[in-house]
Coordinates of C-alpha atoms and ligand atoms in Angstrom, one line a residue:
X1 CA -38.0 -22.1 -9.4
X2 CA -40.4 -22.8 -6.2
X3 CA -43.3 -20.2 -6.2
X4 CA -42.8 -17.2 -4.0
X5 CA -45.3 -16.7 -1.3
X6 CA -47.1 -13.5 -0.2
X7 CA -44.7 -11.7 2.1
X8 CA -44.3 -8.4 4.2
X9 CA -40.1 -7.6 4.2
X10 CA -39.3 -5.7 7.1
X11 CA -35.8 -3.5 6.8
X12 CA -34.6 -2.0 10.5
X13 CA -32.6 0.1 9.9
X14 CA -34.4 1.8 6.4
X15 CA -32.7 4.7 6.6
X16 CA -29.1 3.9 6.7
X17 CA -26.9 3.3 3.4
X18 CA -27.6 -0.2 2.7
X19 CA -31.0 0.3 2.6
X20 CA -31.1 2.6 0.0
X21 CA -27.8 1.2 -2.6
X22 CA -29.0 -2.4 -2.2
X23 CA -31.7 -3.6 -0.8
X24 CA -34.9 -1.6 -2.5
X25 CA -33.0 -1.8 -5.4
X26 CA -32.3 -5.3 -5.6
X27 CA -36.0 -5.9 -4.5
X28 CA -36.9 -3.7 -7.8
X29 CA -35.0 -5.5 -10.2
X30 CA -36.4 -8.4 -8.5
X31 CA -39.9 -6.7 -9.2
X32 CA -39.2 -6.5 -12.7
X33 CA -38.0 -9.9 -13.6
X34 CA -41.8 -10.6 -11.8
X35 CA -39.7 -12.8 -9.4
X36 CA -41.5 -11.3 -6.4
X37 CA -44.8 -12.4 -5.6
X38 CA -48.2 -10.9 -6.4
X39 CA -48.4 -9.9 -2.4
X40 CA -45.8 -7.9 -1.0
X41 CA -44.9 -5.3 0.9
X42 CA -41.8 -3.5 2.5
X43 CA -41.7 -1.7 5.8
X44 CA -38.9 0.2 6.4
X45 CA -38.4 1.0 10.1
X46 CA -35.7 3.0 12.2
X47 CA -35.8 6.0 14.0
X48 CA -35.8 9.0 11.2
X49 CA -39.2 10.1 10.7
X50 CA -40.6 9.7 7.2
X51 CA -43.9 9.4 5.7
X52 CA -44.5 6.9 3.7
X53 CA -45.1 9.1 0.9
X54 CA -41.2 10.6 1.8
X55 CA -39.8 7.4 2.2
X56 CA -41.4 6.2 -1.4
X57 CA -39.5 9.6 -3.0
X58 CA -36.8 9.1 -1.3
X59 CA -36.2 5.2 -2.4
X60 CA -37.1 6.1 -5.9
X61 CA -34.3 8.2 -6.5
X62 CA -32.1 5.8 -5.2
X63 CA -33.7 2.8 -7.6
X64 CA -32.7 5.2 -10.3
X65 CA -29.2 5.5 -9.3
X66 CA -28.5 2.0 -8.2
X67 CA -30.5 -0.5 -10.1
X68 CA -29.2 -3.2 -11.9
X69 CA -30.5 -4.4 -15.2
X70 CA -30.4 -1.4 -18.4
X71 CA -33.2 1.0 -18.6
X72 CA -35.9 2.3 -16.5
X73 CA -39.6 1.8 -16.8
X74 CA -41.3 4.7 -15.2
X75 CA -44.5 3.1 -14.8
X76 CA -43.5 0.4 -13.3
X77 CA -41.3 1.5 -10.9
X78 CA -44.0 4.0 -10.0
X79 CA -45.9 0.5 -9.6
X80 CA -43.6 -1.2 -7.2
X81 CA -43.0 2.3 -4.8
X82 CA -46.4 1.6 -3.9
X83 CA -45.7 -1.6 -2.2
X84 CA -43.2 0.6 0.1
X85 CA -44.0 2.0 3.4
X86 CA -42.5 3.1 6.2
X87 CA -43.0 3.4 10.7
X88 CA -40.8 5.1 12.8
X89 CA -39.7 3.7 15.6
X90 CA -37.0 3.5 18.1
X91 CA -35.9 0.4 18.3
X92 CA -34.1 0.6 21.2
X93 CA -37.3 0.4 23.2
X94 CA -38.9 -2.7 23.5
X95 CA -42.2 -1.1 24.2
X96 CA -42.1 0.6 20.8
X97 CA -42.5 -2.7 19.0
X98 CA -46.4 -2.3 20.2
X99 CA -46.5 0.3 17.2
X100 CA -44.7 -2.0 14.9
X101 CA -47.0 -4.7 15.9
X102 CA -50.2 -3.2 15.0
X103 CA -48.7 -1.8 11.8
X104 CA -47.9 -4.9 10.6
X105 CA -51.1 -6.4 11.0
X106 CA -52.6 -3.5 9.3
X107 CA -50.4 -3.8 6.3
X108 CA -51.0 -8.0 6.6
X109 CA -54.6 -7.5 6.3
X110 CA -54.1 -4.8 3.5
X111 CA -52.0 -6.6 1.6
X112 CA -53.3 -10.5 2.2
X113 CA -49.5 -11.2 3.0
X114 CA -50.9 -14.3 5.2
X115 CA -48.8 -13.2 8.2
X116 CA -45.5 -13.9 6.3
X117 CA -42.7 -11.7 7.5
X118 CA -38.9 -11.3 7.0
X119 CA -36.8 -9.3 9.4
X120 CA -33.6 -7.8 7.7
X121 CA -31.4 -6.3 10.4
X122 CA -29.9 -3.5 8.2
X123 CA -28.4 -1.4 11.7
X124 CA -25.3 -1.0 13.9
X125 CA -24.5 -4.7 15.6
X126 CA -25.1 -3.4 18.7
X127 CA -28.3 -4.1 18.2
X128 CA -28.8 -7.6 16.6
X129 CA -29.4 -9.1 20.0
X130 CA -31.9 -6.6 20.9
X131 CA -34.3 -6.6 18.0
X132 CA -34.9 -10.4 18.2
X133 CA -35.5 -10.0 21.6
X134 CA -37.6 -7.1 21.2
X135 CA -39.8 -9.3 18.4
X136 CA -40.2 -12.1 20.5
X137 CA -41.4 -10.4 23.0
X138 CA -44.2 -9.2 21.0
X139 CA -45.0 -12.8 19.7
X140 CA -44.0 -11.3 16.3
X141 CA -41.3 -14.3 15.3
X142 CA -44.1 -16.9 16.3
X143 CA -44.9 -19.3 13.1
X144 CA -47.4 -22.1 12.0
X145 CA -50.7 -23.0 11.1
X146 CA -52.6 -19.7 10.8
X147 CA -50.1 -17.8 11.5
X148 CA -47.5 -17.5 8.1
X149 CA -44.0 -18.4 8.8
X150 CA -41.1 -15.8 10.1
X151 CA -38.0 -15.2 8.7
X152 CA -34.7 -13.3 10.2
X153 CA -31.9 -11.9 8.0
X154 CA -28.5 -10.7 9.5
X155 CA -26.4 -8.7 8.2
X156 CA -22.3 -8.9 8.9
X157 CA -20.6 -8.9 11.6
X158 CA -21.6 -11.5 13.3
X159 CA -20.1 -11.1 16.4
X160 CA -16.8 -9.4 17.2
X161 CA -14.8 -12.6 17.7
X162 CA -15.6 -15.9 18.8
X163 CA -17.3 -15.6 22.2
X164 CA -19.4 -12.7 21.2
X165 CA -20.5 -14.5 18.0
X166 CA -21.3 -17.7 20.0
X167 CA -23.3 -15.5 22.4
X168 CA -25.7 -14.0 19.5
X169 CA -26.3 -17.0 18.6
X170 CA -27.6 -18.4 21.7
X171 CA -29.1 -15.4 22.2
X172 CA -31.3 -15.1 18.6
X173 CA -31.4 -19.0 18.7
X174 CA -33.4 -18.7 22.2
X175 CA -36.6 -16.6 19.8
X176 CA -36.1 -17.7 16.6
X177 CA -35.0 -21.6 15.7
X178 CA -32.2 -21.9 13.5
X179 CA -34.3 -22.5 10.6
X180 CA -35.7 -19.2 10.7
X181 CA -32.8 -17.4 10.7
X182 CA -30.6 -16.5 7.8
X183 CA -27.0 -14.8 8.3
X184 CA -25.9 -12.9 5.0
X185 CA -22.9 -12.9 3.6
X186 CA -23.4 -11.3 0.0
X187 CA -20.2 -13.0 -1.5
X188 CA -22.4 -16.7 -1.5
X189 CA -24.9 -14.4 -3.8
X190 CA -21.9 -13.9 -6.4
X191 CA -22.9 -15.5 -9.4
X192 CA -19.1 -16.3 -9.8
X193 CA -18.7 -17.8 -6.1
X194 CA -22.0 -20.2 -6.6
X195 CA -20.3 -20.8 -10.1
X196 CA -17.3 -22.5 -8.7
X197 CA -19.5 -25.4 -7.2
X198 CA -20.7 -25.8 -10.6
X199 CA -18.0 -25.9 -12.3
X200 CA -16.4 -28.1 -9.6
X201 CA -19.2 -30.4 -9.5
X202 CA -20.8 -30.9 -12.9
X203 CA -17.5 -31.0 -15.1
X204 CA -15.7 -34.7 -15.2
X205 CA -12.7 -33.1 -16.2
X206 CA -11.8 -31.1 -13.1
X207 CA -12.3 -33.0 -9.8
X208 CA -10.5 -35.9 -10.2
X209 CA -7.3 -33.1 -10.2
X210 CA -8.5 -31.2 -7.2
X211 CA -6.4 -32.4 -4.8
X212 CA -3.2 -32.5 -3.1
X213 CA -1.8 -34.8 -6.2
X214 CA -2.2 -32.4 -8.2
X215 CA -2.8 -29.1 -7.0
X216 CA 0.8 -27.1 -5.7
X217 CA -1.2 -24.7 -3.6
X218 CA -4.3 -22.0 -4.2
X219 CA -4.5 -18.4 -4.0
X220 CA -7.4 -16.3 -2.9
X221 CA -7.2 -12.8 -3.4
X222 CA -10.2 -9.9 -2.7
X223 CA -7.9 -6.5 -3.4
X224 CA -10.0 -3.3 -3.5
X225 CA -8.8 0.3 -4.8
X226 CA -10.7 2.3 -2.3
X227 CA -9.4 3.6 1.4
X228 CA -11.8 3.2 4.0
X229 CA -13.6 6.3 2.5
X230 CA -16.4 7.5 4.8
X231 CA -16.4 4.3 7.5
X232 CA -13.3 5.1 9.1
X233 CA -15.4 4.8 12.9
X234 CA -16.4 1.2 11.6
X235 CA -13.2 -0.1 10.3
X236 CA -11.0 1.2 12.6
X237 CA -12.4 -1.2 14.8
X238 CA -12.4 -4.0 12.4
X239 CA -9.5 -4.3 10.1
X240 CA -9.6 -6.0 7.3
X241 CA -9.1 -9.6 8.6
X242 CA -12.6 -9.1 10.6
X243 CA -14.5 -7.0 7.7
X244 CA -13.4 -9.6 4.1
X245 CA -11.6 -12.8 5.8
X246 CA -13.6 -14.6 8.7
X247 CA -17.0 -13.6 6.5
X248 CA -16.5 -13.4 2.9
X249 CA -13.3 -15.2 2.1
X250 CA -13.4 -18.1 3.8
X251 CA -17.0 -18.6 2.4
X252 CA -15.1 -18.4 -0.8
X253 CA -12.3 -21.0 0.8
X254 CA -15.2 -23.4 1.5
X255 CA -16.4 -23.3 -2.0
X256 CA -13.3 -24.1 -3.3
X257 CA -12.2 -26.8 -0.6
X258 CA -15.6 -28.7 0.4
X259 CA -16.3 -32.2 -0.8
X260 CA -19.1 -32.8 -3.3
X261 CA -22.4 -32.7 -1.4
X262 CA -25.2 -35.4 -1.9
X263 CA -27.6 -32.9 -3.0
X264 CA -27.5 -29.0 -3.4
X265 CA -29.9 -28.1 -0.1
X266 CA -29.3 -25.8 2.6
X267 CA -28.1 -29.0 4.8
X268 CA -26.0 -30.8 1.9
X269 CA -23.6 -27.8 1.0
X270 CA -23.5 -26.7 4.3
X271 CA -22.2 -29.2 5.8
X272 CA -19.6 -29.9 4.0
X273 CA -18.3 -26.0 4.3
X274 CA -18.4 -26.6 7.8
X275 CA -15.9 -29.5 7.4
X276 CA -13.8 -27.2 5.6
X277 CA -13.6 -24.8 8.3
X278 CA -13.3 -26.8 10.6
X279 CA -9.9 -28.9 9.6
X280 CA -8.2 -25.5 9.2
X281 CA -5.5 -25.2 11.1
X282 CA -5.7 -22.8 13.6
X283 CA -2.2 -21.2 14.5
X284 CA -0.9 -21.0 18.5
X285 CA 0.3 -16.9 19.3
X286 CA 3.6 -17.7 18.4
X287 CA 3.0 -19.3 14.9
X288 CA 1.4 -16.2 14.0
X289 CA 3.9 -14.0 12.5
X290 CA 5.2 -16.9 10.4
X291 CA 1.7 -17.3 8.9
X292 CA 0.4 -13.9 8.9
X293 CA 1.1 -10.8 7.3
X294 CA -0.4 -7.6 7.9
X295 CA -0.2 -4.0 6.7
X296 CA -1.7 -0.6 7.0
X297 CA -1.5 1.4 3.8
X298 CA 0.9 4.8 3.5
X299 CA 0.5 8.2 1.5
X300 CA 1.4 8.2 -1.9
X301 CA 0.5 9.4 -5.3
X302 CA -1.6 7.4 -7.7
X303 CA -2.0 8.3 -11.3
X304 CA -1.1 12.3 -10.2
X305 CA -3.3 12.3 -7.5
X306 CA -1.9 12.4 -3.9
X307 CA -3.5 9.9 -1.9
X308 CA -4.0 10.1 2.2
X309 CA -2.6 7.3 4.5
X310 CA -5.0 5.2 6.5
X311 CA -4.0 7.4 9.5
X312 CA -4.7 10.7 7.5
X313 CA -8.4 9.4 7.2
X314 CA -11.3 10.5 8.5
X315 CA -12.0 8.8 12.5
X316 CA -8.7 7.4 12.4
X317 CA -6.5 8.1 15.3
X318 CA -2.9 9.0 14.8
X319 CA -1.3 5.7 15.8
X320 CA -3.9 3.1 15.0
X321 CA -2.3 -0.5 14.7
X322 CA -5.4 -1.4 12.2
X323 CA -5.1 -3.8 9.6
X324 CA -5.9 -2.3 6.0
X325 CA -4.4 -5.5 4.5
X326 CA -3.7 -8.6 5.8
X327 CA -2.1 -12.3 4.0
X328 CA -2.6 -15.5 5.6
X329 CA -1.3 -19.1 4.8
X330 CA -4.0 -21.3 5.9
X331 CA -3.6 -25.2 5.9
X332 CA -6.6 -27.7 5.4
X333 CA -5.7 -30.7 7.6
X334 CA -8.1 -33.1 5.8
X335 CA -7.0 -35.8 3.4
X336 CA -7.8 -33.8 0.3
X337 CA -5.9 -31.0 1.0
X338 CA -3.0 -32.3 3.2
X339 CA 0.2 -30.0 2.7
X340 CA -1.7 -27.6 0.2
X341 CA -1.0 -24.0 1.4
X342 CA -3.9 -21.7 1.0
X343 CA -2.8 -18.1 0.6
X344 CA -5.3 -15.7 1.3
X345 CA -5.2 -11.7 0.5
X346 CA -7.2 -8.5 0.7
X347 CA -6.3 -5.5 1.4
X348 CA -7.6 -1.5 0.2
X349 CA -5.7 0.5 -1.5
X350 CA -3.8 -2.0 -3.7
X351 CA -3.4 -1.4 -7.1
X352 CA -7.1 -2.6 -8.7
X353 CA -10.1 -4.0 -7.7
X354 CA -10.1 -7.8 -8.5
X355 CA -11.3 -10.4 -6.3
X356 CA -10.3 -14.1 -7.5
X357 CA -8.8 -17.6 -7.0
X358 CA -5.9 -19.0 -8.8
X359 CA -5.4 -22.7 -8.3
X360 CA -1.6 -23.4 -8.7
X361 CA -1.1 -27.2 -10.4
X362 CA 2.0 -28.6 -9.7
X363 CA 4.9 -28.8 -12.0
X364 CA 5.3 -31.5 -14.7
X365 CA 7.3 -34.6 -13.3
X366 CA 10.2 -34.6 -16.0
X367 CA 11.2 -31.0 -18.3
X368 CA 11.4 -31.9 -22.0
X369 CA 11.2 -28.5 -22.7
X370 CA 12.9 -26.3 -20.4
X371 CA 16.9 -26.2 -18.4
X372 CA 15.6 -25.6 -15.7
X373 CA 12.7 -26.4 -13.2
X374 CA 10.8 -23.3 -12.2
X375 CA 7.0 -23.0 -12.8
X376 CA 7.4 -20.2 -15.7
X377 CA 6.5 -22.6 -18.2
X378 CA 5.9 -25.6 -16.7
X379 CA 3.0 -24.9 -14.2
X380 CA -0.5 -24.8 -15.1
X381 CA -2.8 -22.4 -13.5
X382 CA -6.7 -22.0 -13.3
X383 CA -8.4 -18.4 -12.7
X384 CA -11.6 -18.6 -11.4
X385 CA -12.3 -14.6 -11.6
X386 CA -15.1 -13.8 -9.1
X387 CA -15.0 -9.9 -10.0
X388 CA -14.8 -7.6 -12.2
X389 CA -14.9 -9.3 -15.9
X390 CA -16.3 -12.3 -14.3
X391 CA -14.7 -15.6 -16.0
X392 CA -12.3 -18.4 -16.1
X393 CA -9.1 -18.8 -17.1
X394 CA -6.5 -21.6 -17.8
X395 CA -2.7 -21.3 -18.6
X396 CA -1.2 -23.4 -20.2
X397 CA 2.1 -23.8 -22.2
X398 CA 2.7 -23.8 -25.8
X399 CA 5.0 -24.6 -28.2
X400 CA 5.6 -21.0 -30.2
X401 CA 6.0 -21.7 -34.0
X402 CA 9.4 -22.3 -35.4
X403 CA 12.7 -24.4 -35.0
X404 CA 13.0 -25.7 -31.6
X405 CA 11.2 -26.2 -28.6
X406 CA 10.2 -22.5 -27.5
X407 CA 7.4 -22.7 -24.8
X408 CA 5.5 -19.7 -23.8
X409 CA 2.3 -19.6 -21.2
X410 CA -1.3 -18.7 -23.4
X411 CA -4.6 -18.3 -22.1
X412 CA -7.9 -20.2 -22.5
X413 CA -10.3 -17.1 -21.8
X414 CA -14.0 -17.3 -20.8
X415 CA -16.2 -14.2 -19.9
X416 CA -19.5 -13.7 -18.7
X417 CA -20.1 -10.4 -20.6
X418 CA -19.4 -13.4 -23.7
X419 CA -22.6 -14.6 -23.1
X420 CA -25.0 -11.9 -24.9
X421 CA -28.1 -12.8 -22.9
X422 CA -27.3 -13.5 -19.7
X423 CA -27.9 -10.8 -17.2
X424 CA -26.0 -11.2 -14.1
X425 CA -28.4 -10.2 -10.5
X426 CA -26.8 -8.6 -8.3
X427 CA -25.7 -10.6 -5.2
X428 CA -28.5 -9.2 -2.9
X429 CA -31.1 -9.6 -5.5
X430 CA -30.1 -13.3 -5.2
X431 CA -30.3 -13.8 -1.4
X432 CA -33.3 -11.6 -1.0
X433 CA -35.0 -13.9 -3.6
X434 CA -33.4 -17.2 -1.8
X435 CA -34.8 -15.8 1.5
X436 CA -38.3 -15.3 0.2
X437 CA -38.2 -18.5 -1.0
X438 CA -37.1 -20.2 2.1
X439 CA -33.7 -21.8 1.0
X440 CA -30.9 -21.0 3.6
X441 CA -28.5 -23.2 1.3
X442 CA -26.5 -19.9 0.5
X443 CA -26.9 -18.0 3.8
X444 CA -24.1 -18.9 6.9
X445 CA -25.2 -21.3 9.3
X446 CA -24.5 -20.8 13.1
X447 CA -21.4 -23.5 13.2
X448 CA -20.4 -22.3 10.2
X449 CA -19.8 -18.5 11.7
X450 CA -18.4 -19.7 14.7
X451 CA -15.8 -22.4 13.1
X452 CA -14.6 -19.1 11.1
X453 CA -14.0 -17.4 14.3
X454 CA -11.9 -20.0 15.8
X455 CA -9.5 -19.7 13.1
X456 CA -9.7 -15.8 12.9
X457 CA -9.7 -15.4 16.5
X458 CA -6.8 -16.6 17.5
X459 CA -4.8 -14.6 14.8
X460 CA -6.2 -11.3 16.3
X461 CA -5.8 -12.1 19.8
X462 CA -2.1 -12.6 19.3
X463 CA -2.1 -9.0 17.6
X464 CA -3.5 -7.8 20.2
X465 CA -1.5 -9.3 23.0
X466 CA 2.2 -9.3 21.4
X467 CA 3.0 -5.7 20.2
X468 CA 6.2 -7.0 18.7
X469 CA 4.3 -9.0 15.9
X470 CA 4.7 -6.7 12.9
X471 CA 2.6 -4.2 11.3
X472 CA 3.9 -3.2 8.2
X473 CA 3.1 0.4 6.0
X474 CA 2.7 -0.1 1.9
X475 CA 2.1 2.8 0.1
X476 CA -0.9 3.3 -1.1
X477 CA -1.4 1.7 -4.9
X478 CA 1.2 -1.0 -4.1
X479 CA 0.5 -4.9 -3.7
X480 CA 0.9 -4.8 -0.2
X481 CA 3.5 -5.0 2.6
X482 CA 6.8 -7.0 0.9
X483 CA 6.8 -9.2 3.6
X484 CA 4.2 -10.9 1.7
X485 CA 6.2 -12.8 -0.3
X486 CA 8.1 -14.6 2.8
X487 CA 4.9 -16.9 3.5
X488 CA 6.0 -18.8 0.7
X489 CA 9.0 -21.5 1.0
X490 CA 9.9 -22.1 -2.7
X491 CA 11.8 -20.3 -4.4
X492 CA 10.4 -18.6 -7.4
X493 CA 6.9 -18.8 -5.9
X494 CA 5.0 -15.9 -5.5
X495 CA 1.3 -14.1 -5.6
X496 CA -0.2 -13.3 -8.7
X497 CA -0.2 -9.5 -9.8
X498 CA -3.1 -9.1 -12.0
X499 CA -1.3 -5.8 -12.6
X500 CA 1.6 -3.6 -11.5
X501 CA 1.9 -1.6 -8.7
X502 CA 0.9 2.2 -9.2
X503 CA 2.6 4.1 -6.6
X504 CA 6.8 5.2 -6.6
X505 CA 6.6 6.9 -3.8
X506 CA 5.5 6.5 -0.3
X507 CA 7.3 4.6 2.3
X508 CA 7.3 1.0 3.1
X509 CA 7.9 0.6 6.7
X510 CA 7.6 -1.0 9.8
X511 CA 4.8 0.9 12.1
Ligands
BG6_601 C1 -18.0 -5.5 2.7 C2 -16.8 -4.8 3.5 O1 -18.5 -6.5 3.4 O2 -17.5 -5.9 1.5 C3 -16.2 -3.7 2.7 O3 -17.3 -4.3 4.7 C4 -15.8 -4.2 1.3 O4 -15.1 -3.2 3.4 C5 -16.9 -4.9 0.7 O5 -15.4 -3.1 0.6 C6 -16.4 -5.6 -0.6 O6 -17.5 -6.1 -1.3 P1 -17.5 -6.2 -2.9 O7 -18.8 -6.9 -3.2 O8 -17.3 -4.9 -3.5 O9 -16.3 -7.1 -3.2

């Protein structure tokens, strides 16, 4: 691992949520693992007024609650609250970055951080365009000799759809140059999602069958078990093909399409996820319906407990036409993946919370074994679990023991929580650390955001401009709308159901 450099990390927007269940306490376990260097220092900023002494109280409690590794060492925690501090200011008002100025080099010279500095945009996207702006105005993203270098993190969205993503980009791209500027998307810092190009790329055995030969089609599915809970206002104006597809899923989509890279740097592995995105297919208004499914979830009862319908929730209005789940079969038109549907899914309030991919091999030429030629036992499958019980998975048919030829579909199993001393970091702790280190390789490039867009943009423009493409209720605890299963052709083909559905009641229905 390169060395870490002395650093100050600036958070705008300290006092909000993320601040306080991810970032300080990433940075601690980061601290304890003595990944972070010798130097450091973290300013929180936003409007709320705290001491520093306040803010240090208030982040300790929250390291207790939501750090990762197993115990807590008092002393040193009490050791790394020290290198927190805080400065209110509205950052609204360009003139207040005067304040934030002068603090900085205060805490610079304090701390001998060499007039290194990362900006982490933690705060509404209304105001992603303004802070950069607001920096550079104050010389504060200016880098070289003498002067440290500048960093700039940014948290999702990025952008609204495709014109307003391409504008923030120009926009941040006029103060800081691309190479300064590092958009998150906590999936890449997954373990499990950097795994796949591992296991992809340093195993002989899998990628000469990782193809259209071989391959039937893939299945990516991110299903969560909680509503919208307390975001309603946010999501209401998202849905859930803005807040998990165009970010996090198709980041996962790239990992599992790309071609090999020539080298594992920012510029190798991004490149070749920008390929990715951009040979998807992007659908014309009236395609849409064919390809896309989408669905709002119903009341119901779950496990005795009577759950509320995304309408019923909080800053939802009565008729919103939000997405709480949407399916989409997405085609690669590249040589490698030629014909291969890729069936993406996510939705809240499904049954579990499991996010993974199943690649679908295609069925044996000839049956020895079997009357007939469906995939039950004839059809290998891989299961690249991203979360929770990280792993990998094969099926694969076997003979059972006895007269005959009996087949029946067992698992090759592989867990993480198998491997007794390996501590997984938490996706944050691994992008902070990637950050202060200066490699972008896991952080989403400007083409890369925008290619996204032009495939997801599309697909929400037609929602938006033909009411007659279908919204569909599911109830609560339930797989999803049923129209799901149309977007496949063959019969017998269908999405896997890590388990069964948990709601009898509530309505399925057209919206
Ligand atoms: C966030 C979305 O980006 O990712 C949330 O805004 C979602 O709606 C979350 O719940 C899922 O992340 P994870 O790591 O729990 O899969």
């Amino acid at each position: 691992m390169s060395q870490s450099s002395p650093c100050i990390l600036v958070i705008f927007g300290a006092s909000g949520d993320l601040t306080k269940r991810k970032l300080v306490p990433a940075l601690f376990d980061l601290y304890r693992q003595k990944l972070l260097p010798e130097r450091f220092a973290v300013l929180g900023v936003s409007r709320s007024e705290y001491s520093d002494d306040a803010f240090r109280t208030y982040m300790l409690e929250n390291v207790r609650k939501y750090h990762n590794g197993d115990g807590l060492d008092k002393a040193l925690l009490k050791r790394f609250i020290a290198h927190l501090y805080y400065q209110a200011i509205d950052t609204n008002d360009a003139a207040a970055y005067a304040t934030l100025k002068t603090r900085l080099d205060d805490l610079n010279d304090e701390r001998q951080t060499r007039g290194n500095y990362i900006y982490y945009l933690s705060t509404p996207p209304s105001l992603y365009d303004k802070i950069p702006r607001y920096l550079g105005a104050h010389d504060l993203q200016v880098q070289g000799e003498g002067q440290g270098w500048k960093r700039l993190i940014i948290e999702k969205p990025f952008g609204y759809d495709l014109a307003s993503a391409g504008a923030l980009n120009r926009t941040i791209q006029q103060i800081f140059g691309e190479e300064q500027i590092y958009r998150i998307d906590h999936y890449l810092g997954k373990e499990t999602v950097q795994n796949m190009l591992v296991f992809r790329f340093s195993n002989g055995i899998f990628e000469p069958l990782w193809n259209r030969n071989y391959i039937h089609h893939v299945e990516i599915t991110a299903a969560e078990f909680i509503g919208v809970e307390n975001r309603g206002r946010y999501y209401d104006h998202s849905g859930a093909l803005r807040d998990m597809v165009q970010n996090h899923l198709m980041q996962v989509l790239g990992m599992v399409a790309m071609e090999p890279p020539s080298r594992i740097s920012a510029t190798g592995v991004r490149n070749e996820t920008v390929k990715v995105f951009d040979a998807l297919r992007v659908y014309r208004p009236e395609e849409v319906s064919r390809y896309v499914v989408r669905g709002q979830y119903t009341a119901s009862t779950v496990r005795g407990e009577a759950i509320p319908g995304y309408r019923e929730e909080a800053d939802i209005p009565a008729d919103s036409r939000t997405e709480t789940f949407v399916a989409v079969k997405a085609f690669i038109d590249n040589w490698r993946w030629g014909g291969v549907p890729f069936f993406i899914r996510t939705g809240k309030r499904l049954p579990t919370r499991v996010t993974e991919v199943v690649i679908h091999f295609k069925k044996t030429p000839h049956h020895l074994f079997t009357e007939n030629d469906q995939c039950d036992v004839s059809c290998n499958q891989l299961i690249l679990r991203i979360q929770p019980d990280e792993g990998i998975l094969v099926k694969f048919g076997m003979k059972l023991p006895g007269a005959g030829f009996q087949i029946r579909n067992v698992n090759m199993d592989f867990h993480y929580s198998d491997l007794t001393d390996a501590y997984i970091p938490s996706a944050y702790e691994r992008l902070l650390l990637d950050c202060i280190l200066g490699d972008a390789t896991l952080y989403a490039r400007a083409d890369a955001v925008e290619a996204g867009w032009k495939f997801v943009d599309p697909i929400l423009r037609a929602w938006q401009e033909r009411p007659e493409i279908q919204i569909f209720g599911y109830p609560a605890g339930t797989w999803g709308p049923r129209e799901t299963q149309a977007l496949f052709d063959e019969p017998g083909d269908d999405w896997r159901y890590p388990c069964a559905n948990l709601a009898n009641d509530g309505e399925y229905c057209e919206l």
